[in-house]
Short mmCIF file of C-alpha atoms in Angstrom, two decimals:
data_model
loop_
_atom_site.label_atom_id
_atom_site.label_comp_id
_atom_site.label_asym_id
_atom_site.label_seq_id
_atom_site.Cartn_x
_atom_site.Cartn_y
_atom_site.Cartn_z
CA GLY A 134 4.85 2.77 9.07
CA GLN A 135 6.96 1.84 11.62
CA GLN A 136 10.10 -0.61 11.14
CA LEU A 137 11.24 -3.18 13.75
CA ASN A 138 14.23 -4.77 13.66
CA GLN A 139 14.81 -8.24 15.22
CA SER A 140 17.90 -9.90 15.31
CA PRO A 141 19.04 -12.69 15.08
CA GLN A 142 16.55 -14.57 13.36
CA SER A 143 17.51 -17.73 14.76
CA MET A 144 19.57 -19.22 17.63
CA PHE A 145 20.64 -22.76 18.28
CA ILE A 146 22.00 -23.16 21.71
CA GLN A 147 22.32 -25.98 24.28
CA GLU A 148 20.89 -26.53 27.43
CA GLY A 149 21.56 -24.19 30.43
CA GLU A 150 23.38 -21.51 27.90
CA ASP A 151 22.08 -18.10 28.40
CA VAL A 152 20.30 -16.40 25.09
CA SER A 153 20.10 -12.20 24.48
CA MET A 154 17.92 -11.09 21.34
CA ASN A 155 17.48 -7.36 20.66
CA CYS A 156 15.28 -5.06 18.74
CA THR A 157 15.94 -1.91 17.60
CA SER A 158 13.17 0.63 15.46
CA SER A 159 13.32 3.51 13.34
CA SER A 160 11.45 5.53 15.81
CA ILE A 161 10.76 6.26 19.23
CA PHE A 162 8.56 3.88 21.13
CA ASN A 163 6.52 4.35 24.11
CA THR A 164 6.20 0.79 25.46
CA TRP A 165 7.93 -2.47 24.35
CA LEU A 166 6.26 -5.50 24.56
CA TRP A 167 8.28 -9.32 24.31
CA TYR A 168 6.29 -12.31 23.44
CA LYS A 169 6.68 -15.93 22.83
CA GLN A 170 4.63 -17.97 20.56
CA ASP A 171 4.43 -21.66 20.07
CA PRO A 172 3.51 -23.46 17.19
CA GLY A 173 -0.34 -22.69 16.27
CA GLU A 174 -0.88 -20.48 19.32
CA GLY A 175 -1.36 -17.11 19.86
CA PRO A 176 1.39 -14.74 21.28
CA VAL A 177 2.18 -14.94 24.98
CA LEU A 178 3.21 -12.04 26.71
CA LEU A 179 6.27 -12.56 28.62
CA ILE A 180 7.40 -8.72 29.65
CA ALA A 181 6.03 -5.18 29.15
CA LEU A 182 7.99 -2.39 29.59
CA TYR A 183 7.06 1.05 29.81
CA LYS A 184 10.00 3.71 30.59
CA ALA A 185 13.16 4.36 28.97
CA GLY A 186 15.73 2.61 31.22
CA GLU A 187 13.50 0.44 32.59
CA LEU A 188 15.29 -2.95 33.66
CA THR A 189 11.98 -5.53 34.01
CA SER A 190 12.96 -9.51 34.90
CA ASN A 191 10.15 -12.52 34.86
CA GLY A 192 12.11 -15.28 36.44
CA ARG A 193 14.98 -16.32 34.10
CA LEU A 194 13.99 -13.85 31.71
CA THR A 195 15.13 -9.82 31.55
CA ALA A 196 14.45 -7.31 29.27
CA GLN A 197 15.47 -3.73 28.95
CA PHE A 198 13.78 -0.66 27.54
CA GLY A 199 16.33 1.14 25.65
CA ILE A 200 17.28 4.81 26.70
CA THR A 201 17.36 6.22 23.64
CA ARG A 202 13.55 4.44 23.33
CA LYS A 203 14.23 3.11 19.75
CA ASP A 204 15.55 -0.40 21.24
CA SER A 205 15.45 -2.87 23.34
CA PHE A 206 16.61 -6.81 24.10
CA LEU A 207 15.41 -9.81 25.93
CA ASN A 208 17.72 -12.19 27.82
CA ILE A 209 17.17 -15.80 29.29
CA SER A 210 19.18 -17.13 31.80
CA ALA A 211 20.15 -20.93 31.88
CA SER A 212 18.03 -22.21 28.96
CA ILE A 213 15.86 -25.21 29.02
CA PRO A 214 13.99 -27.00 26.73
CA SER A 215 10.44 -25.65 27.33
CA ASP A 216 12.27 -22.40 25.85
CA VAL A 217 11.89 -23.24 22.41
CA GLY A 218 9.75 -21.19 20.44
CA ILE A 219 9.50 -17.89 18.41
CA TYR A 220 10.06 -14.46 20.30
CA PHE A 221 8.61 -11.31 19.32
CA CYS A 222 9.22 -7.85 20.24
CA ALA A 223 6.59 -5.04 20.15
CA GLY A 224 6.36 -2.04 20.81
CA GLN A 225 3.94 1.20 20.62
CA SER A 226 5.21 4.29 18.77
CA THR A 227 4.73 7.54 19.98
CA VAL A 228 4.78 9.37 16.48
CA ASP A 229 1.46 7.40 16.37
CA ARG A 230 0.13 7.96 19.74
CA GLY A 231 -3.44 9.67 19.75
CA SER A 232 -3.96 8.37 15.69
CA THR A 233 -2.83 4.73 16.02
CA LEU A 234 -3.95 3.80 19.71
CA GLY A 235 -4.29 0.23 20.21
CA ARG A 236 -1.19 -0.09 16.85
CA LEU A 237 1.68 -2.70 17.68
CA TYR A 238 4.31 -2.97 15.56
CA PHE A 239 6.12 -6.14 15.71
CA GLY A 240 9.64 -7.64 15.14
CA ARG A 241 9.85 -10.83 12.62
CA GLY A 242 10.70 -12.92 15.71
CA THR A 243 13.82 -15.02 16.93
CA GLN A 244 13.56 -18.66 16.30
CA LEU A 245 14.81 -20.12 19.46
CA THR A 246 16.26 -23.76 19.59
CA VAL A 247 17.29 -25.30 22.73
CA TRP A 248 19.65 -28.61 22.52
CA PRO A 249 19.06 -31.26 25.52
CA LYS B 120 -9.96 -14.31 34.94
CA ALA B 121 -10.32 -16.07 31.51
CA GLY B 122 -8.03 -14.96 28.90
CA VAL B 123 -8.78 -14.06 25.26
CA THR B 124 -11.12 -16.38 23.50
CA GLN B 125 -11.52 -16.76 19.29
CA THR B 126 -13.68 -19.14 17.25
CA PRO B 127 -13.54 -21.06 15.26
CA ARG B 128 -9.72 -22.23 15.87
CA TYR B 129 -9.54 -23.68 12.52
CA LEU B 130 -11.54 -22.54 9.36
CA ILE B 131 -11.22 -24.01 5.55
CA LYS B 132 -13.03 -21.91 2.76
CA THR B 133 -12.98 -21.57 -1.00
CA ARG B 134 -11.71 -18.49 -2.98
CA GLY B 135 -14.66 -15.93 -3.54
CA GLN B 136 -16.52 -17.18 -0.22
CA GLN B 137 -16.61 -14.64 2.83
CA VAL B 138 -16.15 -15.77 6.61
CA THR B 139 -16.16 -14.30 9.75
CA LEU B 140 -14.19 -14.54 13.07
CA SER B 141 -15.24 -13.95 16.72
CA CYS B 142 -12.86 -12.71 19.27
CA SER B 143 -14.11 -12.46 23.24
CA PRO B 144 -11.73 -10.05 25.37
CA ILE B 145 -10.62 -10.76 28.65
CA SER B 146 -13.51 -9.68 30.95
CA GLY B 147 -13.37 -5.95 31.75
CA HIS B 148 -11.41 -4.82 28.39
CA ARG B 149 -12.78 -2.59 26.08
CA SER B 150 -9.79 -2.61 23.12
CA VAL B 151 -10.07 -5.46 20.86
CA SER B 152 -7.51 -5.54 17.87
CA TRP B 153 -7.01 -8.06 14.90
CA TYR B 154 -3.99 -8.98 13.68
CA GLN B 155 -3.14 -11.10 10.39
CA GLN B 156 0.40 -13.55 10.68
CA THR B 157 1.64 -14.86 7.64
CA PRO B 158 5.20 -16.26 7.18
CA GLY B 159 6.17 -14.11 4.57
CA GLN B 160 4.61 -10.55 6.10
CA GLY B 161 4.60 -11.30 9.91
CA LEU B 162 2.39 -10.24 12.17
CA GLN B 163 0.39 -7.16 10.32
CA PHE B 164 -1.91 -4.78 12.32
CA LEU B 165 -5.83 -4.79 10.88
CA PHE B 166 -7.68 -2.55 12.70
CA GLU B 167 -8.42 -1.63 16.91
CA TYR B 168 -12.22 -1.11 18.36
CA PHE B 169 -12.97 0.32 21.58
CA SER B 170 -16.50 0.84 22.71
CA GLU B 171 -17.85 -0.28 19.81
CA THR B 172 -16.20 2.52 17.31
CA GLN B 173 -13.13 1.34 15.48
CA ARG B 174 -10.41 3.51 16.35
CA ASN B 175 -7.81 2.69 14.01
CA LYS B 176 -7.12 0.61 10.54
CA GLY B 177 -4.34 -0.83 9.29
CA ASN B 178 -3.14 -1.06 5.19
CA PHE B 179 -5.55 -3.84 4.62
CA PRO B 180 -7.97 -3.98 1.52
CA GLY B 181 -12.31 -2.96 2.25
CA ARG B 182 -12.59 -6.84 1.83
CA PHE B 183 -11.59 -7.37 5.80
CA SER B 184 -14.03 -5.54 7.87
CA GLY B 185 -14.87 -5.57 11.84
CA ARG B 186 -17.46 -4.44 14.40
CA GLN B 187 -17.76 -4.44 18.39
CA PHE B 188 -20.34 -5.49 20.42
CA SER B 189 -21.64 -3.46 23.28
CA ASN B 190 -20.31 -6.51 25.39
CA SER B 191 -17.07 -5.66 23.73
CA ARG B 192 -16.67 -9.04 22.18
CA SER B 193 -15.79 -8.40 18.26
CA GLU B 194 -15.95 -9.77 14.87
CA MET B 195 -14.26 -9.59 11.63
CA ASN B 196 -15.19 -10.54 7.94
CA VAL B 197 -13.47 -11.08 5.58
CA SER B 198 -15.36 -11.15 2.27
CA THR B 199 -14.58 -12.73 -1.51
CA LEU B 200 -12.06 -14.60 0.03
CA GLU B 201 -8.69 -15.18 -1.86
CA LEU B 202 -6.03 -17.30 -1.49
CA GLY B 203 -3.42 -14.77 -0.06
CA ASP B 204 -5.96 -14.27 2.75
CA SER B 205 -4.64 -17.93 4.35
CA ALA B 206 -3.22 -16.85 7.55
CA LEU B 207 -3.39 -16.91 11.31
CA TYR B 208 -5.75 -14.42 12.73
CA LEU B 209 -5.44 -12.97 15.79
CA CYS B 210 -6.90 -11.07 18.41
CA ALA B 211 -5.83 -9.23 20.91
CA SER B 212 -7.55 -7.23 23.77
CA ALA B 213 -5.97 -4.71 26.13
CA ASP B 214 -7.54 -2.78 29.50
CA THR B 215 -8.33 0.80 29.01
CA GLY B 216 -5.08 3.16 28.71
CA SER B 217 -2.75 0.34 28.47
CA ASP B 218 -0.65 -0.86 25.29
CA THR B 219 -0.26 -3.78 26.90
CA GLN B 220 -2.37 -6.24 24.99
CA TYR B 221 -3.02 -10.17 25.45
CA PHE B 222 -3.91 -12.53 22.89
CA GLY B 223 -6.23 -14.94 22.11
CA PRO B 224 -5.06 -18.60 20.55
CA GLY B 225 -5.76 -17.37 16.83
CA THR B 226 -8.11 -18.36 13.80
CA ARG B 227 -6.14 -20.50 11.72
CA LEU B 228 -7.75 -19.34 7.97
CA THR B 229 -6.99 -21.90 5.11
CA VAL B 230 -8.10 -20.71 1.48
CA LEU B 231 -8.37 -23.35 -1.32
#
């Protein structure tokens, strides 16, 4: 199956700092998605990316679909305490398109802790 | 629109029992996918249904099965439960032709 490497595994930052995390895959992806998950809850979609090179913002969050189609990054600017949680990247692989519709591959997550 | 709903939210079973989990997708979404989330393995794809047909299946044993109804609601069933089946089971729905999946809150299954 496709391997997604997400880094860093965890981050401890102070309120107001900027955050950056990224994902790389072993194969080309059609779509990159970024989710945030709070304890005991399901992942909540933050940003969806559909084209290589695409840069999309959602408030203080910005994500980019890498031009090689094998990577993506997520930036959070001016972090606040409610940014705490686990951030996941997920992707739909072009290799599997047509045979594995609906299947997302996930990174292992980045645990973000924000100190006041 | 209401989001994806899953019932029950929490479930405790013993080894050897079976369990059925339910998922109602976002209104109008016909694709429903199921994932298992554990600390050790992360989020793992179980299967995906579209218009009552299973389109894709992950690498899980046959004890894991699912189905989808004509109203797009889906159920997954796990038979002969094992301790290792303890996990958060997540359901996600997507609009036709879209890769963007929206997740429900999950069902926390504990097997004793």
